[in-house]
Short mmCIF file of C-alpha atoms (C1' of nucleotides) in Angstrom, two decimals:
data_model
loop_
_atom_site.label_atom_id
_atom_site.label_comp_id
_atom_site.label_asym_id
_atom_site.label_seq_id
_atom_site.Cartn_x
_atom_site.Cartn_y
_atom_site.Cartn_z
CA UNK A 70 89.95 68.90 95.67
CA UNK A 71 90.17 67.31 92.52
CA UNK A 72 92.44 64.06 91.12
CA UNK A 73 95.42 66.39 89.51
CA UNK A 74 97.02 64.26 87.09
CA UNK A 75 94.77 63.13 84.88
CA UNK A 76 93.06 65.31 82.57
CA UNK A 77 89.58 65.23 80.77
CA UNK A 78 89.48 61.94 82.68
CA UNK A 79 86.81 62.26 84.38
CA UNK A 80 84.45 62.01 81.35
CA UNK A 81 83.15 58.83 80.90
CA UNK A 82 84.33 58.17 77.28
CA UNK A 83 88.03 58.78 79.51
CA UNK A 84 87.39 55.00 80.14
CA UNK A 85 88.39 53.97 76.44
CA UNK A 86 92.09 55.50 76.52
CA UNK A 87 93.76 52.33 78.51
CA UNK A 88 91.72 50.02 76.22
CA UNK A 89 93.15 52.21 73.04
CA UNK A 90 96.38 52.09 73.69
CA UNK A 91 96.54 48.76 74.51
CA UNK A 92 95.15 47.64 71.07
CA UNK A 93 97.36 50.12 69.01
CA UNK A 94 99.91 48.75 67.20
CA UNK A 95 103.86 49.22 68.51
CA UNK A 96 105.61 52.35 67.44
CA UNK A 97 107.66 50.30 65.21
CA UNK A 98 105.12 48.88 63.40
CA UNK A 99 103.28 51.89 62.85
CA UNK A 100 106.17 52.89 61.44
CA UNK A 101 106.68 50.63 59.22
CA UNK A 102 102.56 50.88 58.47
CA UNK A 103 103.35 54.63 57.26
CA UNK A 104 106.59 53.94 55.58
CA UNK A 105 104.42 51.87 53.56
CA UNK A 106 101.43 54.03 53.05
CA UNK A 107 103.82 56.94 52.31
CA UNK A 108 104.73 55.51 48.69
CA UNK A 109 101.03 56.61 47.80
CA UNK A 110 101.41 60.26 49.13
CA UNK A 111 102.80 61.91 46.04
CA UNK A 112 101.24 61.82 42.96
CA UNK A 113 104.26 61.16 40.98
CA UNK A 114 104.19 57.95 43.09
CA UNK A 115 101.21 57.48 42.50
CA UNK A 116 100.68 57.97 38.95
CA UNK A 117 103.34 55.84 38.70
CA UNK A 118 101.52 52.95 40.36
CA UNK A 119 98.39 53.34 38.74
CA UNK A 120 100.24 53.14 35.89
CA UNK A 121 101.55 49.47 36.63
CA UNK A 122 98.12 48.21 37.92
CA UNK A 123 97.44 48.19 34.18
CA UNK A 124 100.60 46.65 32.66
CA UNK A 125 104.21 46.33 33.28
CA UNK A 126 106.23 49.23 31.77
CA UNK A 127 109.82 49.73 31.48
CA UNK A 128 111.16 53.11 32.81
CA UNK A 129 110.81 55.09 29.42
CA UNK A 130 107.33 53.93 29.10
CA UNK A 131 107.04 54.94 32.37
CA UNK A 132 108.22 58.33 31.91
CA UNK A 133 105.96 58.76 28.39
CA UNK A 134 103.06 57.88 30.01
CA UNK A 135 103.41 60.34 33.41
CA UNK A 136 104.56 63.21 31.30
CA UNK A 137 107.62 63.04 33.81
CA UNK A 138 111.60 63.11 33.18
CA UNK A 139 113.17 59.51 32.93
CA UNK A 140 115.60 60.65 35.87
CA UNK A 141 112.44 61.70 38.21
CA UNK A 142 110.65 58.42 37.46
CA UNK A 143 114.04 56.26 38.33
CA UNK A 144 114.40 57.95 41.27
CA UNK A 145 110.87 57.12 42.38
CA UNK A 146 111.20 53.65 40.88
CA UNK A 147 113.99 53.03 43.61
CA UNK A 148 111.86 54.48 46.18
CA UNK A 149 109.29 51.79 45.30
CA UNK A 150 111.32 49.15 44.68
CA UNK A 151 112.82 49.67 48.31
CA UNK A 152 109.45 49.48 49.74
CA UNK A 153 108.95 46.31 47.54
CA UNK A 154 105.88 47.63 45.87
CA UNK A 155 107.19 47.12 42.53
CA UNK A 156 109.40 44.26 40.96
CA UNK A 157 111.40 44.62 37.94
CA UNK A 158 112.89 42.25 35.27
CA UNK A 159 115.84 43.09 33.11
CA UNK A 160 115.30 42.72 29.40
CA UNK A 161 117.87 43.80 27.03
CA UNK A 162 118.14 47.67 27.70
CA UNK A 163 115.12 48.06 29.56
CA UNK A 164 114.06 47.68 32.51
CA UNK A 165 110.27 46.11 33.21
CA UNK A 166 108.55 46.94 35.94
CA UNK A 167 105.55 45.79 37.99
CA UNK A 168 103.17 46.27 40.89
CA UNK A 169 104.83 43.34 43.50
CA UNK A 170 101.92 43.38 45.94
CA UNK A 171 98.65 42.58 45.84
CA UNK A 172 97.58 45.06 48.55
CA UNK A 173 98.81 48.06 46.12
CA UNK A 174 96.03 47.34 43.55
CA UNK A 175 93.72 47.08 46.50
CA UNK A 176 94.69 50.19 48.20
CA UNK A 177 94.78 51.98 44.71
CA UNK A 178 90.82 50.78 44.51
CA UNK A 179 89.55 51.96 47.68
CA UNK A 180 91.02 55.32 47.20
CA UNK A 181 89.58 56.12 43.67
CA UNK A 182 86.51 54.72 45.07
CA UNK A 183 86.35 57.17 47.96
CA UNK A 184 87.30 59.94 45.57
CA UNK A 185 84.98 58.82 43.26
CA UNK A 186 81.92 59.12 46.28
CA UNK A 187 83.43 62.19 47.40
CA UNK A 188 82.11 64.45 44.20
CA UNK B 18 117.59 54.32 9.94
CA UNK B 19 115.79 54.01 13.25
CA UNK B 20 112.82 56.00 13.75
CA UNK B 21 114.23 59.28 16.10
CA UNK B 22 111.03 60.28 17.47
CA UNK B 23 110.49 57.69 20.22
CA UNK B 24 112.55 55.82 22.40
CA UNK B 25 112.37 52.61 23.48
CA UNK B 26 109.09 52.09 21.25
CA UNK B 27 110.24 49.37 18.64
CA UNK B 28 109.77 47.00 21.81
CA UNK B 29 106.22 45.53 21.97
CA UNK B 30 105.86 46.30 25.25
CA UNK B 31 105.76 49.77 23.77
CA UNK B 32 102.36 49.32 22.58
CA UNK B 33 100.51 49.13 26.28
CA UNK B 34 102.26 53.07 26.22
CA UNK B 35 98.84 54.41 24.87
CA UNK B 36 96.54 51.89 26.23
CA UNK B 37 97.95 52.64 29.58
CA UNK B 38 97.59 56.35 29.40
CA UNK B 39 94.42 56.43 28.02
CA UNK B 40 93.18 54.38 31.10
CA UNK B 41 95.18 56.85 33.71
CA UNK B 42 92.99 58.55 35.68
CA UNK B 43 93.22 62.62 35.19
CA UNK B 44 95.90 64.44 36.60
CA UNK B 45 93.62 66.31 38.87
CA UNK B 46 92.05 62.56 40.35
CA UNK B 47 95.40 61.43 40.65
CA UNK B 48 96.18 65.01 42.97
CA UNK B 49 92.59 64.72 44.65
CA UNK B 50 93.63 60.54 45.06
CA UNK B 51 97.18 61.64 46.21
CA UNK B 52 96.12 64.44 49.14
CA UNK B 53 93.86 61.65 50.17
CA UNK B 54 96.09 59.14 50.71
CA UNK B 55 98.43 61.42 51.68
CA UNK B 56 96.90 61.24 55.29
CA UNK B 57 98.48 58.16 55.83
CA UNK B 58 101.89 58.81 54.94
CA UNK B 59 102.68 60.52 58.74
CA UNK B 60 103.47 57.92 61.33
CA UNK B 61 101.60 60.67 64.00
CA UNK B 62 98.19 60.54 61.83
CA UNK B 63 98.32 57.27 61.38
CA UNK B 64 98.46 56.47 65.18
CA UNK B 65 95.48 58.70 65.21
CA UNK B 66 93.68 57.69 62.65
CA UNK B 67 93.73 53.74 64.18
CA UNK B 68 93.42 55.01 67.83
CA UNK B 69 89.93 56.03 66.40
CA UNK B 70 89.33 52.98 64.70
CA UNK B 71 88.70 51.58 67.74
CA UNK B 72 86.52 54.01 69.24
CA UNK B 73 85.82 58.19 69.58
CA UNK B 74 88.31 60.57 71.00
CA UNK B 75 88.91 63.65 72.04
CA UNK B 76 91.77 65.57 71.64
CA UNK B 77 93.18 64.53 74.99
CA UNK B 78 92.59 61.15 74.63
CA UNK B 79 94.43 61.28 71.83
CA UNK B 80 96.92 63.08 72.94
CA UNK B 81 97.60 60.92 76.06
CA UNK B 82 97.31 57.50 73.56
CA UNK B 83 99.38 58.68 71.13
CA UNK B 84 102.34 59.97 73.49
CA UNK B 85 102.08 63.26 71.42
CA UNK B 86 101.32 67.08 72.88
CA UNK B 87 98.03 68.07 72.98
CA UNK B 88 99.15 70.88 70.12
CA UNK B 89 100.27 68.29 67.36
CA UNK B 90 97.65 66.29 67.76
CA UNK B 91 95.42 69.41 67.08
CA UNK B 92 97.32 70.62 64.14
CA UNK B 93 97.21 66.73 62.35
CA UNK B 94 93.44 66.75 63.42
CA UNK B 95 92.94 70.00 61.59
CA UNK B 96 94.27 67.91 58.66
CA UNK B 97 92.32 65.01 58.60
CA UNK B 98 89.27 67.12 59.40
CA UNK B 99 90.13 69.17 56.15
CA UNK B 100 90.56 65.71 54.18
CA UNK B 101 87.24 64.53 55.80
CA UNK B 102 88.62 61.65 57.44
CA UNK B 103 87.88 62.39 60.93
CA UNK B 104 84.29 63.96 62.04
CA UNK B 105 84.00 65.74 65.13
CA UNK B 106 81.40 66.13 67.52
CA UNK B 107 81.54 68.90 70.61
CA UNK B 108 80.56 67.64 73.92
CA UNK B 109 81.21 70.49 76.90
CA UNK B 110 84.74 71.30 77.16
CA UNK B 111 85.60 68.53 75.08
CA UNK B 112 85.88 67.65 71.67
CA UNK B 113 85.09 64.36 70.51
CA UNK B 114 86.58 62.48 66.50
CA UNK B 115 85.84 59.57 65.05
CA UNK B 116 86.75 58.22 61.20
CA UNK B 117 84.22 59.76 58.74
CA UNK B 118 84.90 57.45 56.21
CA UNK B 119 84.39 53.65 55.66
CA UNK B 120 87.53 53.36 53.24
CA UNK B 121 89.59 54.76 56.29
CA UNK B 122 89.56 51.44 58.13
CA UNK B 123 89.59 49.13 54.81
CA UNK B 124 92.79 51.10 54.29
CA UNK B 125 93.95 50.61 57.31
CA UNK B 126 93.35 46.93 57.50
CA UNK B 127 95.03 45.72 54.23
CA UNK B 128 98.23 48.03 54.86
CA UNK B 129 98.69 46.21 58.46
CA UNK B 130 97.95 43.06 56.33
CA UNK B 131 100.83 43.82 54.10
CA UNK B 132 103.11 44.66 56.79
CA UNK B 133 102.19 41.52 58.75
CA UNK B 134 102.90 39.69 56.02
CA UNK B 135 106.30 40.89 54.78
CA UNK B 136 107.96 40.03 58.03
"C1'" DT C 52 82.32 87.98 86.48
"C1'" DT C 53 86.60 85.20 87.28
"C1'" DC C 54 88.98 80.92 87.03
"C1'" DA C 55 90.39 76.34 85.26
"C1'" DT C 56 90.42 73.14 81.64
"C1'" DA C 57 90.14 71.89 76.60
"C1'" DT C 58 91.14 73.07 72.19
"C1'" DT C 59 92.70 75.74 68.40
"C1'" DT C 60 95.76 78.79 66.05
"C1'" DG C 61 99.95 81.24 64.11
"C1'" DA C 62 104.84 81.94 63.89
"C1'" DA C 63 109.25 79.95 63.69
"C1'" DC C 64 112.50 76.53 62.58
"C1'" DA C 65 114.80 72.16 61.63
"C1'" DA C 66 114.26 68.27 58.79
"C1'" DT C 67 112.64 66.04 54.72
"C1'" DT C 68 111.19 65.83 49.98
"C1'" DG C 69 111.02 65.70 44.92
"C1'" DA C 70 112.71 67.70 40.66
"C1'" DT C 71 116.63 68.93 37.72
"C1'" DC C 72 121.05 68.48 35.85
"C1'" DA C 73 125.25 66.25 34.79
"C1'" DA C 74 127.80 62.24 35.01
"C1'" DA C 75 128.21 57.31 35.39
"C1'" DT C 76 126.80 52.58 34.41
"C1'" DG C 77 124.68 48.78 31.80
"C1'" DT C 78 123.49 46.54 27.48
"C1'" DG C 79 123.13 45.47 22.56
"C1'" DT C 80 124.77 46.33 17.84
"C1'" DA C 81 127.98 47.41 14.19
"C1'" DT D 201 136.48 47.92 19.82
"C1'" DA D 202 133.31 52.15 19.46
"C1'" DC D 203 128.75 53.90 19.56
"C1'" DA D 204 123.82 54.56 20.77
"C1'" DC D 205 120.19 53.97 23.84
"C1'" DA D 206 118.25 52.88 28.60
"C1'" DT D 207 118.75 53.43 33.19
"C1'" DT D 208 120.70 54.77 37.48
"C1'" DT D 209 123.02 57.77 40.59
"C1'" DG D 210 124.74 61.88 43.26
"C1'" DA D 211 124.66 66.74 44.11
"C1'" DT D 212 122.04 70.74 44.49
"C1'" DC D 213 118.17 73.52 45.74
"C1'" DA D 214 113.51 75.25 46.33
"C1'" DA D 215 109.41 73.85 48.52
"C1'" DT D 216 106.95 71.38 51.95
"C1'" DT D 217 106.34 69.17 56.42
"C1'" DG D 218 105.72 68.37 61.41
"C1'" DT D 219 106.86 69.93 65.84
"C1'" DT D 220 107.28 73.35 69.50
"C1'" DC D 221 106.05 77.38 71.84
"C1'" DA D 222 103.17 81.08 73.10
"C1'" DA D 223 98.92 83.17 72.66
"C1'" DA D 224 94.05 83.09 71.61
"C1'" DT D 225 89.47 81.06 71.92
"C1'" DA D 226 85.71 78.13 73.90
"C1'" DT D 227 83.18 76.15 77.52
"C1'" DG D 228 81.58 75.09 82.17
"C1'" DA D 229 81.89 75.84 87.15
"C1'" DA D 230 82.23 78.78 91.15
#
DNA sequence: TTCATATTTGAACAATTGATCAAATGTGTA
DNA sequence: TACACATTTGATCAATTGTTCAAATATGAA
């Protein structure tokens, strides 16, 4: 009669599981890993930050270079800025913004580059 | 009078406006960039995705690492095979992933580096 | 063949998301 | 002060998402 509570566990590679889940991360932390990595997900987002890896741009600039509506791109912006992946500076009317993390820029890289191998 | 057309364009800042979305990558990258990285954004895939980057899986594994039914983890593996970030590999019964992509586990490393380093 | 295990699939549904619109707030100028 | 421009905010709503459940498919063993 065969060990009941386990399953595919007898396989060999079954081994690894333990070892897995003691190396993974804690639930909280991966959540905080995907609340991160979610701000690239949408390619308003997105667009947005590719944007600002070139220069800092106030919200109107913002919304003339996306092609989106001032309100949609402030509404992102605080999305962004909550995740700290942009900082802004106050001048005058506008409002400057730019990328606050070096990891964004890097992120932004890999991607296009595994796009970019992809075709 | 002010020039109507524009807004916010007497500012020199204004200028990067053109420079900046000549530079932007196509909308159809920035979808094909966005669906990519889009993979990430779910706290469930990204468990999966760095259970494998530490070793090959099968779908119970994964399941029984990850704390998720057997049936999610199928459906987000259907996913990240369709995004090409997981390959799979059939042995018996059982079938076996494992990243398909380099920039998975770059990605994966700098975000935890971020995280790490905002706390 | 029949049975048990592993995996995939499709439907259903609650929860979340991103855009739009209208209204409010902030700032500089006359 | 009043006015114009820049930005933010809140409500609404259609669209999307991730999970669950039940059923189907795949494979190996008896």
């Amino acid at each position: 009669m065969k060990n009941k509570i386990p399953i595919c566990r007898e396989e060999s590679i079954g081994e690894y599981v333990e070892e897995v889940k003691a190396k993974l991360p804690s639930d909280e932390r991966i959540i905080e890993l995907s609340e991160f990595l979610e701000a690239f997900s949408d390619s308003s987002r997105l667009k947005i930050l590719l944007a600002l890896s070139f220069h800092e741009l106030c919200t109107c600039d913002l919304s003339e270079v996306t092609g989106l509506s001032v309100s949609a791109i402030s509404h992102q912006l605080r999305v962004l800025r909550d995740k700290k992946l942009v900082k802004y500076r106050r001048d005058g009317r506008n409002v400057y913004y730019s990328l606050d993390d070096e990891h964004v820029a890097e992120i932004l890289e890999i991607a296009q580059k595994h796009v970019a191998e992809r075709e």
